[in-house]
Coordinates of C-alpha atoms in Angstrom, one line a residue:
Chain E
M1 CA -31.0 1.4 14.2
K2 CA -28.8 2.6 17.0
E3 CA -28.7 -1.1 18.2
L4 CA -27.8 -2.4 14.8
W5 CA -25.1 0.2 14.5
E6 CA -23.6 -0.7 17.9
S7 CA -23.8 -4.5 17.3
R8 CA -22.1 -4.1 13.9
K9 CA -19.4 -1.8 15.4
K10 CA -18.6 -4.5 18.0
L11 CA -18.4 -7.1 15.3
V12 CA -15.9 -4.9 13.4
E13 CA -13.8 -4.4 16.6
S14 CA -13.5 -8.1 17.3
H15 CA -12.7 -9.1 13.7
L16 CA -10.2 -6.3 13.2
E17 CA -8.1 -7.8 16.1
K18 CA -8.5 -11.3 14.7
E19 CA -7.4 -10.3 11.1
L20 CA -4.5 -8.3 12.4
R21 CA -3.1 -11.0 14.7
E22 CA -3.5 -13.9 12.2
A23 CA 0.2 -14.7 12.2
A24 CA 3.2 -14.2 14.5
P25 CA 4.8 -10.9 13.4
L26 CA 8.3 -10.5 12.2
D27 CA 8.7 -7.4 14.3
K28 CA 6.7 -6.8 17.5
T29 CA 7.0 -3.0 17.6
L30 CA 5.6 -2.8 14.1
E31 CA 2.6 -4.9 15.0
E32 CA 2.0 -2.8 18.2
A33 CA 2.1 0.4 16.1
M34 CA -0.4 -1.1 13.7
A35 CA -2.7 -2.2 16.5
Y36 CA -2.4 1.1 18.3
S37 CA -4.2 3.0 15.6
L38 CA -6.3 0.2 14.2
L39 CA -7.9 -0.7 17.5
A40 CA -8.2 2.9 18.7
G41 CA -12.0 3.0 18.3
G42 CA -13.6 5.3 15.7
K43 CA -17.0 5.1 14.0
R44 CA -16.1 2.1 11.8
L45 CA -18.3 3.8 9.2
R46 CA -16.7 2.2 6.1
P47 CA -17.2 -1.4 7.1
I48 CA -20.7 -0.5 8.4
L49 CA -21.6 1.0 5.1
L50 CA -20.2 -2.0 3.2
M51 CA -22.4 -4.4 5.3
A52 CA -25.4 -2.1 5.0
A53 CA -25.1 -2.1 1.2
A54 CA -25.0 -5.9 1.1
D55 CA -28.1 -5.9 3.4
A56 CA -29.9 -3.6 0.9
V57 CA -29.2 -6.0 -1.9
G58 CA -30.8 -8.8 0.2
T59 CA -27.8 -10.6 1.7
D60 CA -26.8 -10.5 5.4
G61 CA -24.0 -8.0 5.4
T62 CA -22.2 -9.6 8.3
R63 CA -21.1 -12.3 5.9
F64 CA -18.7 -9.7 4.5
I65 CA -17.1 -8.5 7.7
T66 CA -13.7 -9.7 6.4
T67 CA -13.7 -7.2 3.5
G68 CA -15.1 -4.7 6.0
C69 CA -12.0 -5.1 8.1
A70 CA -9.8 -4.7 5.0
I71 CA -11.3 -1.3 4.2
E72 CA -11.0 -0.1 7.8
M73 CA -7.3 -0.9 7.5
I74 CA -7.0 1.3 4.4
H75 CA -8.8 4.1 6.3
T76 CA -6.5 3.7 9.3
Y77 CA -3.3 3.7 7.3
S78 CA -4.5 7.0 5.6
L79 CA -5.0 8.6 9.0
I80 CA -1.6 7.6 10.3
H81 CA 0.1 9.0 7.2
D82 CA -2.1 12.1 7.2
D83 CA -1.0 12.9 10.7
L84 CA 2.7 12.6 10.0
P85 CA 5.0 15.7 10.7
A86 CA 5.6 16.0 6.9
M87 CA 1.8 16.1 6.3
D88 CA -0.7 17.6 8.7
N89 CA 1.7 17.3 11.7
D90 CA -1.1 16.4 14.2
D91 CA -0.4 15.5 17.8
Y92 CA -3.9 14.1 18.6
R93 CA -6.4 11.8 16.9
R94 CA -9.6 10.7 18.6
G95 CA -8.3 12.2 21.8
K96 CA -5.2 9.9 21.8
L97 CA -1.6 10.8 20.8
T98 CA -1.1 10.2 17.1
N99 CA 0.9 7.2 16.0
H100 CA 4.2 9.0 15.3
K101 CA 4.0 10.8 18.6
V102 CA 4.2 7.3 20.3
Y103 CA 6.3 5.3 17.8
G104 CA 8.2 8.0 15.9
A105 CA 7.7 9.1 12.3
G106 CA 9.7 6.2 10.8
M107 CA 7.8 3.5 12.5
A108 CA 4.4 5.3 11.9
T109 CA 5.2 5.4 8.2
L110 CA 5.9 1.7 8.2
A111 CA 2.8 0.9 10.3
G112 CA 0.7 2.7 7.6
D113 CA 2.5 0.9 4.8
A114 CA 1.9 -2.5 6.5
L115 CA -1.8 -1.8 7.1
L116 CA -2.3 -0.9 3.5
T117 CA -0.5 -4.0 2.3
L118 CA -2.4 -6.2 4.9
S119 CA -5.7 -4.9 3.7
F120 CA -5.1 -6.6 0.3
E121 CA -4.2 -9.8 2.0
V122 CA -7.3 -9.6 4.1
M123 CA -9.6 -9.0 1.1
L124 CA -8.5 -12.3 -0.3
R125 CA -9.5 -14.0 2.9
Q126 CA -13.2 -13.2 2.2
Q127 CA -15.1 -16.5 2.1
G128 CA -18.3 -17.4 0.3
V129 CA -17.8 -15.5 -3.0
S130 CA -16.3 -16.4 -6.4
D131 CA -12.8 -15.5 -7.5
A132 CA -14.2 -13.1 -10.0
V133 CA -16.0 -11.1 -7.3
R134 CA -12.9 -11.1 -5.1
L135 CA -10.9 -9.7 -7.9
A136 CA -13.6 -7.0 -8.6
V137 CA -13.4 -6.0 -4.9
V138 CA -9.5 -5.7 -5.1
R139 CA -9.9 -3.6 -8.2
E140 CA -12.5 -1.4 -6.6
M141 CA -10.4 -0.8 -3.5
S142 CA -7.0 -0.3 -5.3
Q143 CA -8.6 2.3 -7.6
A144 CA -10.3 4.1 -4.8
A145 CA -7.4 4.2 -2.4
G146 CA -4.7 5.2 -4.9
R147 CA -3.4 7.9 -7.2
D148 CA -6.8 8.9 -8.6
G149 CA -8.7 8.4 -5.4
M150 CA -7.7 8.8 -1.8
V151 CA -3.9 9.5 -2.2
G152 CA -4.6 11.9 -5.1
G153 CA -7.1 13.9 -2.9
Q154 CA -4.5 14.0 -0.2
A155 CA -1.9 15.3 -2.6
I156 CA -4.3 18.1 -3.7
D157 CA -4.8 18.9 0.0
L158 CA -1.0 19.0 0.6
E159 CA -0.5 21.4 -2.3
S160 CA -3.4 23.6 -1.3
E161 CA -2.1 24.2 2.3
G162 CA -2.7 27.7 3.5
Q163 CA -4.3 29.0 0.3
E164 CA -7.8 29.4 -0.8
I165 CA -8.8 27.0 -3.6
P166 CA -11.8 27.2 -6.0
L167 CA -15.0 25.2 -5.1
E168 CA -14.5 22.8 -8.0
R169 CA -10.9 21.9 -6.8
L170 CA -12.3 21.5 -3.3
R171 CA -14.9 19.1 -4.6
Q172 CA -12.2 17.1 -6.5
M173 CA -10.0 17.0 -3.4
H174 CA -12.8 15.5 -1.3
L175 CA -14.0 13.2 -4.0
G176 CA -10.6 11.7 -3.8
K177 CA -9.7 12.1 -0.1
T178 CA -12.9 10.8 1.5
G179 CA -15.4 10.2 -1.3
A180 CA -13.6 7.4 -3.1
L181 CA -13.3 5.1 -0.1
F182 CA -17.0 5.6 0.9
R183 CA -17.9 4.8 -2.7
A184 CA -15.6 1.7 -2.7
A185 CA -17.1 0.5 0.6
I186 CA -20.7 0.7 -0.7
R187 CA -19.9 -0.7 -4.1
S188 CA -17.8 -3.5 -2.6
G189 CA -20.7 -4.5 -0.3
A190 CA -23.0 -4.5 -3.3
L191 CA -20.6 -6.5 -5.5
L192 CA -20.1 -9.1 -2.7
A193 CA -23.8 -9.5 -2.3
G194 CA -24.3 -10.0 -6.0
A195 CA -26.0 -6.7 -6.9
K196 CA -27.6 -6.4 -10.3
T197 CA -26.4 -3.6 -12.6
E198 CA -29.3 -1.2 -11.7
Q199 CA -28.8 -1.9 -8.0
L200 CA -25.1 -1.1 -8.3
A201 CA -25.8 2.1 -10.2
A202 CA -28.4 3.2 -7.6
L203 CA -26.0 2.4 -4.7
T204 CA -23.2 4.3 -6.5
R205 CA -25.4 7.4 -6.6
Y206 CA -26.2 7.0 -3.0
A207 CA -22.5 6.6 -2.2
E208 CA -21.5 9.7 -4.0
A209 CA -24.2 11.7 -2.1
F210 CA -23.0 10.1 1.2
G211 CA -19.4 11.2 0.5
L212 CA -20.3 14.7 -0.2
A213 CA -22.7 15.1 2.7
F214 CA -20.1 13.6 5.0
Q215 CA -17.5 16.2 3.9
I216 CA -19.9 19.1 4.2
T217 CA -21.0 18.1 7.7
D218 CA -17.4 17.5 8.6
D219 CA -16.6 21.1 7.7
I220 CA -19.6 22.3 9.6
L221 CA -18.5 20.3 12.7
D222 CA -15.2 22.1 12.6
V223 CA -17.1 25.3 13.3
T224 CA -20.0 24.2 15.4
G225 CA -18.7 21.0 17.1
D226 CA -17.7 20.3 20.6
E227 CA -14.0 19.9 21.1
A228 CA -14.2 17.0 23.6
T229 CA -16.7 15.0 21.5
I230 CA -14.8 15.3 18.2
G231 CA -11.4 14.9 19.9
K232 CA -9.6 17.7 18.1
P233 CA -9.5 21.5 18.4
I234 CA -12.4 23.6 17.0
G235 CA -11.9 26.2 14.3
S236 CA -8.6 24.7 13.1
D237 CA -9.6 24.9 9.4
E238 CA -10.0 28.6 9.6
R239 CA -6.8 29.1 11.6
N240 CA -4.9 27.1 9.0
H241 CA -6.5 29.1 6.2
K242 CA -8.0 25.9 4.8
S243 CA -10.7 26.1 2.2
T244 CA -13.8 24.3 3.3
Y245 CA -17.5 24.2 2.3
V246 CA -18.1 26.6 5.2
T247 CA -15.4 29.1 4.3
L248 CA -16.3 29.0 0.6
L249 CA -20.1 29.0 0.9
S250 CA -21.0 30.3 4.4
L251 CA -22.3 28.2 7.3
E252 CA -25.9 28.6 6.2
R253 CA -25.4 27.7 2.6
A254 CA -23.2 24.7 3.6
Q255 CA -26.0 23.5 5.8
R256 CA -28.6 23.8 3.0
L257 CA -26.3 22.0 0.6
A258 CA -25.8 19.2 3.1
E259 CA -29.6 18.8 3.4
E260 CA -30.1 18.8 -0.3
T261 CA -27.4 16.2 -0.8
V262 CA -28.9 13.9 1.9
A263 CA -32.3 14.2 0.1
Q264 CA -30.6 13.2 -3.2
G265 CA -29.0 10.2 -1.6
I266 CA -32.3 9.0 -0.1
A267 CA -34.0 9.5 -3.5
A268 CA -31.3 7.3 -5.1
L269 CA -32.4 4.4 -2.9
Q270 CA -36.0 4.6 -4.3
P271 CA -35.6 1.1 -6.1
F272 CA -35.1 -0.5 -2.6
G273 CA -37.6 -1.5 0.0
D274 CA -37.1 -1.4 3.8
E275 CA -33.9 -3.6 3.5
A276 CA -32.2 -0.3 2.6
D277 CA -33.6 1.5 5.8
F278 CA -30.2 1.2 7.5
L279 CA -28.5 3.0 4.6
R280 CA -31.2 5.7 4.7
E281 CA -30.7 6.1 8.4
L282 CA -26.9 6.3 8.1
L283 CA -27.2 9.1 5.6
R284 CA -29.8 11.1 7.6
S285 CA -27.7 10.8 10.7
L286 CA -25.0 12.9 9.1
L287 CA -27.2 16.0 9.5
G288 CA -27.2 15.5 13.2
R289 CA -23.5 14.6 13.5
K290 CA -21.8 15.4 16.8
Q291 CA -18.5 13.7 15.7
Chain Z
M1 CA 22.6 -13.5 -21.7
K2 CA 23.8 -9.8 -21.6
E3 CA 21.6 -9.2 -24.6
L4 CA 18.6 -10.9 -23.1
W5 CA 19.0 -8.9 -20.0
E6 CA 19.2 -5.6 -21.9
S7 CA 16.2 -6.4 -24.1
R8 CA 14.1 -7.4 -21.1
K9 CA 15.2 -4.2 -19.2
K10 CA 14.1 -2.1 -22.2
L11 CA 10.7 -3.9 -22.2
V12 CA 10.3 -3.1 -18.5
E13 CA 11.1 0.5 -19.0
S14 CA 8.6 1.0 -21.8
H15 CA 5.8 -0.9 -20.0
L16 CA 6.4 0.9 -16.7
E17 CA 5.7 4.2 -18.3
K18 CA 2.6 2.8 -20.0
E19 CA 1.1 1.3 -16.9
L20 CA 1.8 4.4 -14.9
R21 CA 0.2 6.8 -17.4
E22 CA -2.9 4.6 -18.0
A23 CA -5.3 7.3 -16.9
A24 CA -5.3 11.1 -16.4
P25 CA -4.1 11.8 -12.9
L26 CA -6.2 13.6 -10.3
D27 CA -3.0 15.5 -9.2
K28 CA -0.2 16.2 -11.6
T29 CA 2.5 16.7 -9.0
L30 CA 1.8 13.4 -7.5
E31 CA 2.1 11.6 -10.8
E32 CA 5.3 13.5 -11.5
A33 CA 6.7 12.4 -8.2
M34 CA 5.8 8.8 -8.9
A35 CA 7.3 8.9 -12.3
Y36 CA 10.5 10.6 -11.0
S37 CA 11.5 7.5 -9.0
L38 CA 9.8 4.8 -11.1
L39 CA 11.4 5.8 -14.3
A40 CA 14.8 6.6 -12.8
G41 CA 16.5 3.5 -14.2
G42 CA 17.8 0.7 -11.9
K43 CA 18.5 -2.9 -12.6
R44 CA 14.9 -3.9 -12.9
L45 CA 16.0 -7.2 -11.3
R46 CA 12.6 -8.2 -9.9
P47 CA 10.6 -8.1 -13.1
I48 CA 13.6 -9.8 -14.9
L49 CA 13.6 -12.6 -12.3
L50 CA 9.8 -12.9 -12.6
M51 CA 10.0 -13.3 -16.4
A52 CA 13.1 -15.7 -16.1
A53 CA 11.2 -17.9 -13.7
A54 CA 8.3 -18.2 -16.2
D55 CA 10.9 -19.0 -19.0
A56 CA 12.2 -21.8 -16.8
V57 CA 8.8 -23.3 -16.5
G58 CA 8.5 -23.3 -20.3
T59 CA 6.4 -20.2 -21.0
D60 CA 7.7 -17.0 -22.6
G61 CA 8.3 -14.7 -19.6
T62 CA 7.5 -11.5 -21.6
R63 CA 3.8 -12.5 -21.4
F64 CA 3.9 -11.5 -17.8
I65 CA 5.5 -8.1 -18.1
T66 CA 2.4 -6.5 -16.6
T67 CA 2.9 -8.3 -13.3
G68 CA 6.6 -7.5 -13.6
C69 CA 5.8 -3.8 -13.7
A70 CA 3.6 -4.3 -10.6
I71 CA 6.5 -5.7 -8.5
E72 CA 8.9 -3.0 -9.7
M73 CA 6.3 -0.4 -8.4
I74 CA 6.4 -2.1 -5.0
H75 CA 10.2 -2.0 -5.0
T76 CA 10.3 1.6 -6.0
Y77 CA 7.8 2.6 -3.3
S78 CA 9.9 0.9 -0.7
L79 CA 13.0 2.8 -1.8
I80 CA 11.1 6.2 -1.7
H81 CA 9.9 5.5 1.9
D82 CA 13.3 4.1 3.0
D83 CA 15.1 7.3 1.9
L84 CA 12.7 9.5 3.9
P85 CA 14.2 11.8 6.6
A86 CA 12.3 9.8 9.3
M87 CA 13.9 6.6 7.9
D88 CA 17.4 6.5 6.4
N89 CA 17.4 10.2 5.5
D90 CA 19.3 9.7 2.2
D91 CA 19.9 12.6 -0.2
Y92 CA 20.9 10.5 -3.2
R93 CA 19.7 7.3 -4.9
R94 CA 21.2 6.0 -8.1
G95 CA 23.2 9.3 -8.4
K96 CA 20.0 11.4 -8.4
L97 CA 18.4 13.4 -5.6
T98 CA 16.0 11.3 -3.6
N99 CA 12.3 11.8 -4.1
H100 CA 11.7 13.9 -0.9
K101 CA 14.7 16.1 -1.8
V102 CA 12.8 17.1 -4.9
Y103 CA 9.2 16.9 -3.9
G104 CA 9.3 17.2 -0.1
A105 CA 8.7 14.5 2.5
G106 CA 4.9 14.8 2.4
M107 CA 4.6 14.3 -1.4
A108 CA 7.3 11.6 -1.3
T109 CA 5.3 9.7 1.3
L110 CA 2.2 10.0 -0.9
A111 CA 4.1 9.0 -4.1
G112 CA 5.2 5.8 -2.3
D113 CA 1.6 5.1 -1.0
A114 CA 0.3 5.6 -4.5
L115 CA 2.9 3.3 -6.2
L116 CA 2.1 0.5 -3.7
T117 CA -1.6 0.9 -4.3
L118 CA -1.2 1.1 -8.1
S119 CA 0.8 -2.1 -8.0
F120 CA -2.2 -4.1 -7.0
E121 CA -4.3 -2.4 -9.7
V122 CA -1.7 -3.3 -12.3
M123 CA -1.5 -7.0 -11.1
L124 CA -5.2 -7.3 -12.0
R125 CA -4.4 -6.0 -15.6
Q126 CA -2.3 -9.2 -16.3
Q127 CA -3.9 -10.9 -19.3
G128 CA -3.9 -14.5 -20.3
V129 CA -4.2 -16.2 -16.9
S130 CA -7.2 -17.4 -14.8
D131 CA -8.8 -15.5 -11.9
A132 CA -7.4 -18.1 -9.5
V133 CA -3.9 -17.4 -10.7
R134 CA -4.3 -13.7 -10.5
L135 CA -5.5 -14.0 -6.9
A136 CA -2.6 -16.3 -6.1
V137 CA -0.2 -13.6 -7.3
V138 CA -2.0 -10.8 -5.3
R139 CA -1.7 -13.1 -2.2
E140 CA 2.0 -13.8 -2.9
M141 CA 2.8 -10.1 -3.3
S142 CA 0.8 -8.8 -0.4
Q143 CA 2.3 -11.3 2.0
A144 CA 5.8 -10.6 0.7
A145 CA 5.5 -6.8 0.8
G146 CA 3.9 -6.4 4.2
R147 CA 4.2 -6.8 7.9
D148 CA 5.9 -10.2 7.8
G149 CA 7.9 -9.5 4.7
M150 CA 9.4 -6.3 3.4
V151 CA 7.9 -3.8 5.8
G152 CA 8.7 -6.1 8.8
G153 CA 12.3 -6.3 7.7
Q154 CA 12.4 -2.5 7.3
A155 CA 11.0 -2.2 10.9
I156 CA 13.8 -4.4 12.3
D157 CA 16.3 -2.3 10.4
L158 CA 14.9 0.9 11.8
E159 CA 15.0 -0.5 15.4
S160 CA 18.6 -1.8 15.0
E161 CA 20.0 1.5 13.9
G162 CA 23.5 2.2 15.2
Q163 CA 23.7 -1.0 17.2
E164 CA 25.2 -4.4 16.5
I165 CA 22.6 -7.2 16.1
P166 CA 23.1 -11.0 16.2
L167 CA 23.6 -12.8 12.8
E168 CA 20.2 -14.6 13.2
R169 CA 18.4 -11.2 13.5
L170 CA 20.4 -9.9 10.6
R171 CA 19.2 -12.9 8.6
Q172 CA 15.6 -12.3 9.6
M173 CA 15.9 -8.6 8.7
H174 CA 17.1 -9.3 5.2
L175 CA 14.7 -12.2 4.6
G176 CA 12.0 -9.6 5.1
K177 CA 13.6 -6.5 3.7
T178 CA 14.9 -7.8 0.4
G179 CA 14.4 -11.6 0.4
A180 CA 10.6 -11.7 0.5
L181 CA 10.2 -9.6 -2.7
F182 CA 12.7 -11.6 -4.7
R183 CA 10.9 -14.7 -3.5
A184 CA 7.5 -13.3 -4.6
A185 CA 9.0 -12.2 -8.0
I186 CA 10.2 -15.7 -8.8
R187 CA 7.2 -17.5 -7.3
S188 CA 4.8 -15.2 -9.2
G189 CA 6.6 -15.9 -12.5
A190 CA 6.3 -19.6 -11.8
L191 CA 2.6 -19.4 -10.8
L192 CA 1.7 -17.3 -13.8
A193 CA 3.5 -19.8 -16.1
G194 CA 1.5 -22.7 -14.5
A195 CA 4.4 -24.3 -12.6
K196 CA 3.9 -27.8 -11.1
T197 CA 4.3 -28.3 -7.4
E198 CA 7.9 -29.6 -7.6
Q199 CA 8.9 -26.9 -10.0
L200 CA 7.5 -24.2 -7.6
A201 CA 9.3 -25.8 -4.7
A202 CA 12.6 -25.9 -6.6
L203 CA 12.2 -22.3 -7.8
T204 CA 11.4 -21.2 -4.2
R205 CA 14.7 -22.7 -3.0
Y206 CA 16.5 -20.9 -5.8
A207 CA 14.7 -17.7 -4.8
E208 CA 15.8 -18.0 -1.2
A209 CA 19.4 -18.5 -2.2
F210 CA 19.2 -15.6 -4.6
G211 CA 17.9 -13.3 -1.9
L212 CA 20.7 -14.3 0.5
A213 CA 23.4 -14.1 -2.1
F214 CA 22.1 -10.7 -3.2
Q215 CA 22.3 -9.3 0.3
I216 CA 25.8 -10.7 1.1
T217 CA 27.2 -9.3 -2.1
D218 CA 25.4 -6.0 -1.4
D219 CA 27.2 -5.8 1.9
I220 CA 30.5 -6.7 0.2
L221 CA 29.9 -3.9 -2.4
D222 CA 29.6 -1.4 0.4
V223 CA 33.2 -2.1 1.3
T224 CA 34.8 -3.0 -2.1
G225 CA 32.6 -1.1 -4.6
D226 CA 33.2 2.0 -6.7
E227 CA 31.3 5.0 -5.5
A228 CA 30.5 6.3 -9.0
T229 CA 29.2 3.0 -10.2
I230 CA 27.0 2.2 -7.2
G231 CA 25.8 5.8 -6.9
K232 CA 26.2 6.1 -3.2
P233 CA 29.2 6.6 -0.8
I234 CA 31.4 3.7 0.1
G235 CA 31.8 2.5 3.7
S236 CA 28.5 4.0 4.8
D237 CA 27.5 0.8 6.7
E238 CA 30.6 0.9 8.9
R239 CA 30.3 4.6 9.5
N240 CA 26.7 4.2 10.6
H241 CA 27.6 1.2 12.8
K242 CA 25.3 -1.0 10.8
S243 CA 25.6 -4.7 11.2
T244 CA 26.2 -6.4 7.9
Y245 CA 27.5 -9.8 6.7
V246 CA 30.9 -8.2 6.4
T247 CA 31.0 -6.6 9.8
L248 CA 29.6 -9.8 11.5
L249 CA 31.6 -12.4 9.5
S250 CA 34.7 -10.6 8.0
L251 CA 35.0 -9.9 4.3
E252 CA 36.6 -13.2 3.5
R253 CA 34.0 -15.3 5.2
A254 CA 31.2 -13.2 3.7
Q255 CA 32.7 -13.9 0.2
R256 CA 32.9 -17.6 0.9
L257 CA 29.3 -17.7 2.2
A258 CA 28.1 -15.8 -1.0
E259 CA 29.9 -18.4 -3.2
E260 CA 28.3 -21.3 -1.2
T261 CA 24.9 -19.8 -1.4
V262 CA 25.2 -19.3 -5.2
A263 CA 26.2 -22.9 -5.6
Q264 CA 23.1 -24.0 -3.5
G265 CA 20.8 -21.9 -5.7
I266 CA 22.3 -23.4 -8.9
A267 CA 21.8 -26.9 -7.4
A268 CA 18.2 -26.1 -6.7
L269 CA 17.7 -25.7 -10.4
Q270 CA 18.8 -29.2 -11.1
P271 CA 15.3 -30.4 -12.3
F272 CA 15.4 -27.8 -15.1
G273 CA 17.1 -27.9 -18.4
D274 CA 18.6 -25.0 -20.4
E275 CA 15.3 -23.1 -20.2
A276 CA 16.6 -22.1 -16.7
D277 CA 20.0 -20.9 -18.0
F278 CA 19.1 -17.3 -17.6
L279 CA 18.2 -17.9 -13.9
R280 CA 21.5 -19.6 -13.4
E281 CA 23.3 -16.7 -15.1
L282 CA 21.5 -14.1 -13.0
L283 CA 22.5 -15.8 -9.8
R284 CA 26.1 -16.3 -10.8
S285 CA 26.4 -12.7 -11.9
L286 CA 25.9 -11.6 -8.3
L287 CA 29.4 -12.8 -7.5
G288 CA 30.8 -10.3 -10.0
R289 CA 28.5 -7.4 -9.0
K290 CA 29.7 -3.9 -9.6
Q291 CA 26.4 -2.3 -8.6

């Protein structure tokens, strides 16, 4: 499993660079700024989930690496914009200076804009699927990334700054901010691989559990994690009076909820055989997250 | 012509609102911020060009109002981000406070992000065309709006602030910043209407002339325009030491170049009959621009 993860991660790294550098850029600094964040490492979890979902449906997931790169571009753009002075105003990300600390807030805004736009171009480069499937993926991604998905969740986050919010609003925020893109990754992998309706439904339930478990364990990490490993200061949520699953539920109850959610996600995969083992492993690994 | 222009503009206004409000939003402030700029008036030139290009090919352009709305969303997002404090830092746009002056720079960034993302969702709502054509339009738009189009041009602009740049670099900047989206509007209209190869080529030449003439007359307006009509202060380019066609060429030579460019665009439409009259009129009207 560890080996599969690593080999897929390497595949993502090399393809990201290829998709980014497809053509000579109009402005070199802009391309540099895009590459700075896109090629800065990271877990590459979204493309890995996309490929693993295709595996589960019975098609080699690496065939869809192109669409995997597209979703990683969306994720990277969202990090660049989140870090901006007008948003979270973060100086470091994955132990490196944030994009605007290196290129300035104007260029960082543009680098994010360009990565989001490029992601749609890259989705269309996906080979070996019908036009109808390609369109379904564009629809999936645009809905997940936009007003009622990732950007919507980010807006709730921005408006909730420094104040306690109810658990239901917190859930909505994360459904948008991180859940929607995980869901789109997994559903896109399934759509590309030609999943049947029941398979798509099962994978969607898995995806929703994955998103929730990811967020709860992310909140737990902010309290229990190691600063050097996660690449940002510990306890920042509490200092910033941010509502999290830990502050609203207690550490113990948050841990229990994470375990229950993982169990639900595994149960959702019941219709699949061992071709879904990687998906199972990815979900279980959240409970032991170090970063 | 004036009547056709006004009726199409009204059509755009009503459809923009419909496409924006399609679903209940996750965050109300975000939707408000999107609507604030999207429904703030404006010439609606890009959707009008898109429809006029379809007319020229012989299909009623109003059939493609949905894609017209999508491109107006891309244009609006670019204005919101351009106005941000980290970019041009403008307080007014079309005589109204800019988005970030009302909603803050963080929410304005998100409103732009959400409009860009929504535009791709809206493109897919276009009825009455094949999947292949829908994909061709998404490709056209993503290439025009991104790194090697609009965002690339904006990056050149940001880097050239306060310094004189050579005419060739100025041309590249505008090809990206405004030309690419005009080109995509006209080509998308042609593609949606099923244009033949020669028709598409002719309309592309027209589009390139349109983009250049638009920019030159824009630069001229900054010197000769009426502050109340154009909704922003006169002479701001010169005060900001911005290179323009007027500062690099002189007012007279810029005017002559605009006239020549308009003539070239009209000549490109030679293969078309009177079904391209609106396109001709739209291009000629640039020479008499008041806003």
